[in-house]
Coordinates of C-alpha atoms in Angstrom, one line a residue:
X98 CA 72.8 72.4 141.2
X99 CA 72.4 69.7 143.7
X100 CA 76.0 68.5 145.0
X101 CA 75.5 64.8 144.0
X102 CA 73.0 64.4 140.4
X103 CA 70.1 62.9 140.7
X104 CA 70.7 58.8 139.9
X105 CA 67.8 57.8 137.8
X106 CA 67.6 54.6 136.0
X107 CA 64.9 53.9 132.8
X108 CA 62.7 50.8 132.4
X109 CA 61.0 51.0 129.3
X110 CA 60.4 48.2 126.6
X111 CA 61.1 50.0 123.9
X112 CA 64.4 51.2 122.7
X113 CA 63.4 54.4 121.7
X114 CA 61.6 55.6 124.5
X115 CA 64.6 54.3 126.9
X116 CA 66.6 56.4 124.6
X117 CA 64.6 59.9 123.9
X118 CA 63.9 59.7 128.5
X119 CA 67.7 59.4 129.0
X120 CA 68.7 62.2 126.3
X121 CA 65.9 64.3 127.9
X122 CA 67.4 63.7 131.6
X123 CA 70.5 64.0 131.1
X124 CA 69.9 67.3 129.2
X125 CA 69.7 68.6 132.8
X126 CA 73.6 68.7 134.9
X127 CA 71.4 67.9 138.1
X128 CA 70.3 64.0 136.4
X129 CA 72.2 61.5 135.4
X130 CA 70.8 58.4 134.0
X131 CA 73.0 55.8 135.5
X132 CA 71.1 52.2 133.7
X133 CA 68.3 51.8 131.4
X134 CA 66.3 48.0 131.2
X135 CA 64.1 46.8 129.1
X136 CA 62.1 44.5 131.2
X137 CA 61.5 43.7 135.1
X138 CA 64.1 41.0 135.1
X139 CA 66.8 43.4 134.0
X140 CA 65.6 46.1 135.9
X141 CA 65.6 44.2 139.4
X142 CA 68.9 43.3 138.7
X143 CA 70.0 47.4 138.1
X144 CA 68.1 48.3 141.6
X145 CA 70.1 46.3 143.3
X146 CA 73.3 47.1 141.5
X147 CA 73.0 51.2 141.2
X148 CA 70.9 52.0 144.1
X149 CA 69.3 54.6 141.9
X150 CA 67.3 57.7 143.3
X151 CA 64.1 57.6 141.0
X152 CA 62.6 54.8 138.4
X153 CA 60.7 56.2 135.4
X154 CA 58.8 52.6 135.1
X155 CA 56.9 51.7 131.8
X156 CA 53.8 50.6 132.6
X157 CA 53.2 47.6 130.3
X158 CA 56.3 45.5 129.6
X159 CA 56.1 41.9 128.3
X160 CA 55.7 38.4 131.3
X161 CA 56.1 40.8 134.2
X162 CA 54.6 44.2 134.0
X163 CA 55.2 47.4 135.7
X164 CA 52.1 47.2 137.7
X165 CA 53.5 44.0 139.5
X166 CA 57.4 44.9 139.5
X167 CA 56.4 48.0 141.2
X168 CA 54.3 46.2 143.9
X169 CA 57.3 44.1 144.4
X170 CA 60.0 46.8 144.3
X171 CA 57.6 48.9 147.1
X172 CA 57.8 46.1 149.5
X173 CA 61.3 44.7 148.9
X174 CA 63.4 48.5 148.1
X175 CA 60.9 51.4 148.4
X176 CA 62.0 53.7 145.8
X177 CA 60.6 57.1 144.1
X178 CA 59.1 55.8 140.7
X179 CA 57.3 57.9 137.8
X180 CA 55.0 55.4 135.6
X181 CA 55.6 55.7 131.9
X182 CA 51.8 55.7 130.8
X183 CA 49.4 55.9 128.0
X184 CA 47.3 59.3 129.5
X185 CA 43.8 57.4 128.4
X186 CA 40.7 56.8 129.8
X187 CA 41.3 53.0 129.4
X188 CA 44.9 53.2 131.1
X189 CA 43.9 55.5 134.0
X190 CA 42.8 52.7 136.4
X191 CA 45.9 51.0 136.0
X192 CA 48.7 54.3 136.8
X193 CA 46.0 55.0 139.8
X194 CA 46.6 51.6 140.5
X195 CA 50.2 52.5 140.5
X196 CA 49.9 55.6 142.6
X197 CA 48.2 53.4 145.2
X198 CA 51.1 51.0 145.4
X199 CA 53.5 53.5 145.9
X200 CA 54.6 55.5 142.6
X201 CA 54.7 59.2 142.9
X202 CA 53.4 60.3 139.6
X203 CA 53.0 59.6 136.1
X204 CA 54.0 60.8 132.3
X205 CA 52.6 60.6 129.3
X206 CA 54.2 58.0 126.8
X207 CA 55.2 59.9 124.0
X208 CA 53.8 58.8 120.6
X209 CA 56.4 57.0 118.6
X210 CA 55.4 59.0 115.8
X211 CA 55.5 62.2 116.9
X212 CA 59.2 62.3 118.7
X213 CA 58.9 65.9 118.5
X214 CA 55.6 66.0 121.4
X215 CA 58.1 64.3 124.0
X216 CA 60.8 67.5 123.2
X217 CA 57.8 70.0 124.0
X218 CA 56.8 68.0 127.5
X219 CA 61.2 67.4 128.3
X220 CA 61.0 70.2 131.3
X221 CA 57.7 68.2 132.5
X222 CA 59.7 65.1 132.6
X223 CA 62.9 66.9 134.1
X224 CA 61.1 68.1 136.9
X225 CA 59.0 65.6 137.5
X226 CA 62.1 63.6 138.5
X227 CA 63.4 66.3 140.6
X228 CA 60.5 66.2 142.5
X229 CA 60.4 62.6 142.6
X230 CA 63.5 62.7 144.0
X231 CA 62.7 65.0 147.1
X232 CA 59.6 62.4 147.6
X233 CA 58.5 60.5 150.6
X234 CA 57.5 56.6 150.2
X235 CA 57.4 53.5 151.5
X236 CA 55.5 55.1 154.4
X237 CA 53.3 52.3 156.2
X238 CA 49.6 53.1 156.3
X239 CA 48.7 53.5 159.9
X240 CA 44.7 52.4 160.7
X241 CA 42.4 54.7 159.2
X242 CA 40.6 56.4 162.3
X243 CA 36.8 56.7 161.4
X244 CA 35.3 59.7 163.8
X245 CA 31.4 60.1 164.8
X246 CA 29.6 63.0 164.3
X247 CA 26.4 62.7 166.0
X248 CA 23.2 63.4 163.4
X249 CA 22.7 66.6 165.5
X250 CA 25.8 68.3 164.4
X251 CA 25.3 71.0 161.1
X252 CA 26.1 69.3 158.0
X253 CA 29.4 71.4 156.6
X254 CA 31.2 71.6 152.8
X255 CA 34.5 70.2 152.9
X256 CA 36.6 71.7 150.2
X257 CA 39.8 69.6 149.5
X258 CA 43.0 70.1 147.2
X259 CA 45.5 68.2 146.5
X260 CA 48.2 67.5 143.4
X261 CA 51.2 64.9 143.7
X262 CA 50.2 62.1 146.2
X263 CA 47.0 63.3 146.4
X264 CA 44.7 60.8 144.7
X265 CA 45.8 58.2 148.2
X266 CA 45.2 61.1 150.5
X267 CA 42.1 62.0 149.2
X268 CA 41.2 59.1 149.2
X269 CA 42.6 58.3 153.3
X270 CA 40.8 61.5 154.1
X271 CA 36.9 60.5 152.9
X272 CA 38.0 57.1 154.3
X273 CA 37.9 59.2 157.4
X274 CA 34.8 61.2 157.5
X275 CA 31.2 60.4 158.7
X276 CA 29.8 60.7 155.7
X277 CA 26.7 62.0 156.3
X278 CA 28.0 65.1 157.8
X279 CA 30.3 66.7 154.7
X280 CA 29.1 67.7 151.6
X281 CA 32.8 67.3 150.0
X282 CA 34.0 69.3 147.2
X283 CA 37.7 68.1 145.8
X284 CA 40.0 69.5 143.1
X285 CA 42.8 66.5 142.3
X286 CA 45.2 68.2 139.5
X287 CA 44.5 65.1 136.9
X288 CA 44.0 65.2 133.4
X289 CA 40.7 64.4 131.3
X290 CA 39.9 60.8 131.6
X291 CA 41.6 60.0 134.5
X292 CA 39.1 62.1 136.9
X293 CA 36.3 59.6 136.0
X294 CA 38.1 56.5 136.8
X295 CA 38.9 57.9 140.1
X296 CA 35.8 59.0 141.1
X297 CA 34.7 55.9 140.4
X298 CA 37.3 54.5 142.6
X299 CA 36.9 56.9 145.1
X300 CA 33.1 56.0 145.3
X301 CA 33.7 52.1 145.8
X302 CA 36.5 53.1 148.3
X303 CA 34.2 55.5 150.8
X304 CA 31.0 55.8 152.6
X305 CA 30.6 58.9 150.0
X306 CA 28.5 58.9 146.9
X307 CA 31.5 60.2 144.5
X308 CA 30.6 62.2 141.4
X309 CA 33.1 63.6 138.8
X310 CA 31.2 67.0 138.4
X311 CA 29.4 68.2 135.3
X312 CA 28.5 71.2 136.7
X313 CA 24.5 72.2 138.1
X314 CA 24.8 69.1 140.9
X315 CA 23.1 70.6 144.0
X316 CA 26.2 69.6 146.7
X317 CA 23.9 67.7 149.6
X318 CA 25.8 65.4 152.1
X319 CA 27.0 62.3 151.6
X320 CA 28.1 63.7 148.5
X321 CA 31.6 64.3 147.2
X322 CA 31.8 66.2 143.9
X323 CA 35.8 66.0 142.3
X324 CA 36.4 68.7 139.7
X325 CA 36.9 66.9 136.1
X326 CA 40.2 67.0 134.3
X327 CA 41.0 69.6 132.3
X328 CA 38.1 72.1 133.6
X329 CA 37.8 74.3 136.4
X330 CA 35.2 73.7 138.8
X331 CA 33.6 76.2 141.4
X332 CA 30.6 76.5 143.8
X333 CA 27.6 79.1 142.9
X334 CA 24.8 80.0 145.7
X335 CA 21.0 79.8 144.2
X336 CA 19.4 81.1 146.8
X337 CA 20.0 78.5 150.3
X338 CA 21.6 76.0 147.9
X339 CA 24.9 75.2 146.6
X340 CA 25.4 74.0 143.2
X341 CA 28.6 72.8 140.8
X342 CA 29.6 75.0 137.9
X343 CA 31.9 73.6 135.9
X344 CA 33.7 75.3 133.2
X345 CA 37.0 76.3 130.8
X346 CA 39.7 79.0 131.1
X347 CA 43.0 80.3 131.5
X348 CA 45.2 77.6 133.8
X349 CA 45.4 79.0 137.1
X350 CA 49.0 78.4 138.8
X351 CA 49.6 76.4 135.7
X352 CA 46.5 74.0 136.4
X353 CA 43.1 73.5 135.0
X354 CA 41.7 72.5 137.4
X355 CA 42.6 74.7 139.6
X356 CA 42.4 74.4 143.3
X357 CA 42.7 78.3 144.0
X358 CA 39.8 78.5 141.8
X359 CA 37.9 75.9 144.0
X360 CA 38.8 77.4 147.1
X361 CA 38.0 81.4 145.9
X362 CA 34.8 80.2 145.4
X363 CA 34.3 78.8 149.0
X364 CA 35.5 82.0 150.1
X365 CA 32.9 84.0 148.6
X366 CA 30.3 81.5 148.5
X367 CA 30.5 79.5 151.9
X368 CA 32.8 81.7 154.3
X369 CA 33.2 81.3 157.6
X370 CA 31.0 77.5 157.4
X371 CA 33.2 76.2 155.2
X372 CA 35.8 73.8 156.4
X373 CA 38.6 73.5 153.9
X374 CA 41.8 71.4 153.3
X375 CA 45.7 71.5 151.3
X376 CA 47.2 68.0 151.1
X377 CA 50.1 67.4 149.3
X378 CA 51.4 68.3 146.1
X379 CA 53.8 70.2 144.3
X380 CA 54.0 73.8 143.4
X381 CA 51.9 75.9 145.8
X382 CA 48.2 76.0 144.0
X383 CA 45.4 76.8 146.5
X384 CA 47.5 78.5 148.9
X385 CA 46.0 82.3 148.1
X386 CA 42.6 80.3 147.5
X387 CA 43.3 78.8 151.7
X388 CA 44.2 82.1 153.2
X389 CA 40.9 83.8 152.0
X390 CA 39.0 80.5 153.1
X391 CA 40.9 81.4 156.4
X392 CA 40.3 85.0 156.3
X393 CA 36.6 84.7 156.3
X394 CA 36.7 82.7 159.6
X395 CA 36.9 79.4 158.5
X396 CA 38.6 76.3 159.7
X397 CA 41.6 75.6 157.3
X398 CA 44.1 72.7 157.8
X399 CA 47.0 71.5 155.7
X400 CA 48.9 67.6 155.6
X401 CA 51.8 67.6 157.7
X402 CA 55.5 67.4 156.1
X403 CA 56.2 63.8 157.0
X404 CA 53.1 62.7 155.6
X405 CA 53.1 64.2 152.8
X406 CA 54.7 62.4 149.5
X407 CA 55.2 66.3 148.4
X408 CA 55.3 69.1 150.9
X409 CA 54.6 71.8 148.4
X410 CA 50.9 73.4 148.1
X411 CA 50.7 72.8 152.4
X412 CA 54.1 74.7 152.9
X413 CA 53.1 77.4 150.5
X414 CA 49.8 77.9 152.3
X415 CA 51.7 77.4 155.6
X416 CA 53.8 80.5 154.9
X417 CA 50.9 82.3 154.1
X418 CA 49.6 81.8 157.2
X419 CA 46.6 80.1 155.5
X420 CA 46.4 77.3 157.9
X421 CA 44.4 77.1 161.3
X422 CA 45.8 73.5 162.0
X423 CA 49.2 71.4 160.7
X424 CA 47.4 67.4 160.8
X425 CA 49.4 64.3 159.7
X426 CA 47.4 62.5 157.1
X427 CA 45.6 59.7 159.3
X428 CA 44.4 62.1 161.8
X429 CA 42.6 65.0 158.8
X430 CA 39.4 63.3 159.7
X431 CA 38.9 63.1 163.5
X432 CA 40.6 66.8 163.6
X433 CA 37.6 68.0 161.6
X434 CA 35.2 66.4 163.4
X435 CA 36.7 67.5 166.7
X436 CA 36.6 71.2 165.4
X437 CA 33.1 71.0 164.5
X438 CA 32.2 69.0 168.0
X439 CA 33.8 71.7 169.9
X440 CA 32.2 74.8 167.6
X441 CA 29.0 73.1 168.5
X442 CA 29.5 72.4 172.0
X443 CA 30.4 76.7 172.4
X444 CA 27.7 77.8 170.7

């Protein structure tokens, strides 16, 4: 048990949701709901009065919505925030905007006429609040370093895995890379529907053509392929070409899509010619797969603790000796390019 309970402020315009969240969170001895607000104005007062460790924040509220409140909060008083969102494709863009502004994670909003559903997810709610209390928020964004890799360098397949905090981390890494020199395959823990919106956003904000994989796409330089929510993705070789393969299956490390599934296929199908990066996230998904990739002679990196929202997955990889380099987020692109340049010069 923690010495001091995690102080949580619940912000939601629904009295039923406020009551349910309070009941669930107070059921854990390490958590104490210190206040509940029905709108942004009340929430602002309670933040100043109570100094909560974590805030659960409804996306949709009257007058001042959750996104506007979050934007002001992260500038004035950065605090770990978990968004309470309807996990539908129509709400995915709003939720991704919240993550961009600094929210740590999101939780499905319970359906009021099916209250039992909320209690089935009580462990998820509690675990995410505990994770948020340990997370890092409020980091200033450093200028993106965009290294240049001469066209003569060999193109490489880069595999990326991430979870909590990963949407912004993946966006940052892709923005750092010279797209023409890399073919990227990525797994981010997200539900179905959200990955479509996330891929569209990455396609707009980076130089890569970003696709939510459907299976059967030939993996080409300049393209980045994202595992779809709710399904695993792996790479398969057909002759000299690599293709995406999307499939259903059991969860691995508690996730579908799983980073380990993608990384295992990279180890077996690409081997020493691959590059792999494991970014911020809770748990250990990807650590075993990254170890397999490194054992082939491929280059592997992990995001460093200081730049992670949650230093879980990278830590697990470091502890397995699966990582050749531990790198701040804003330097991962240049690190990968420098590695390829050095390898090319030595050959």
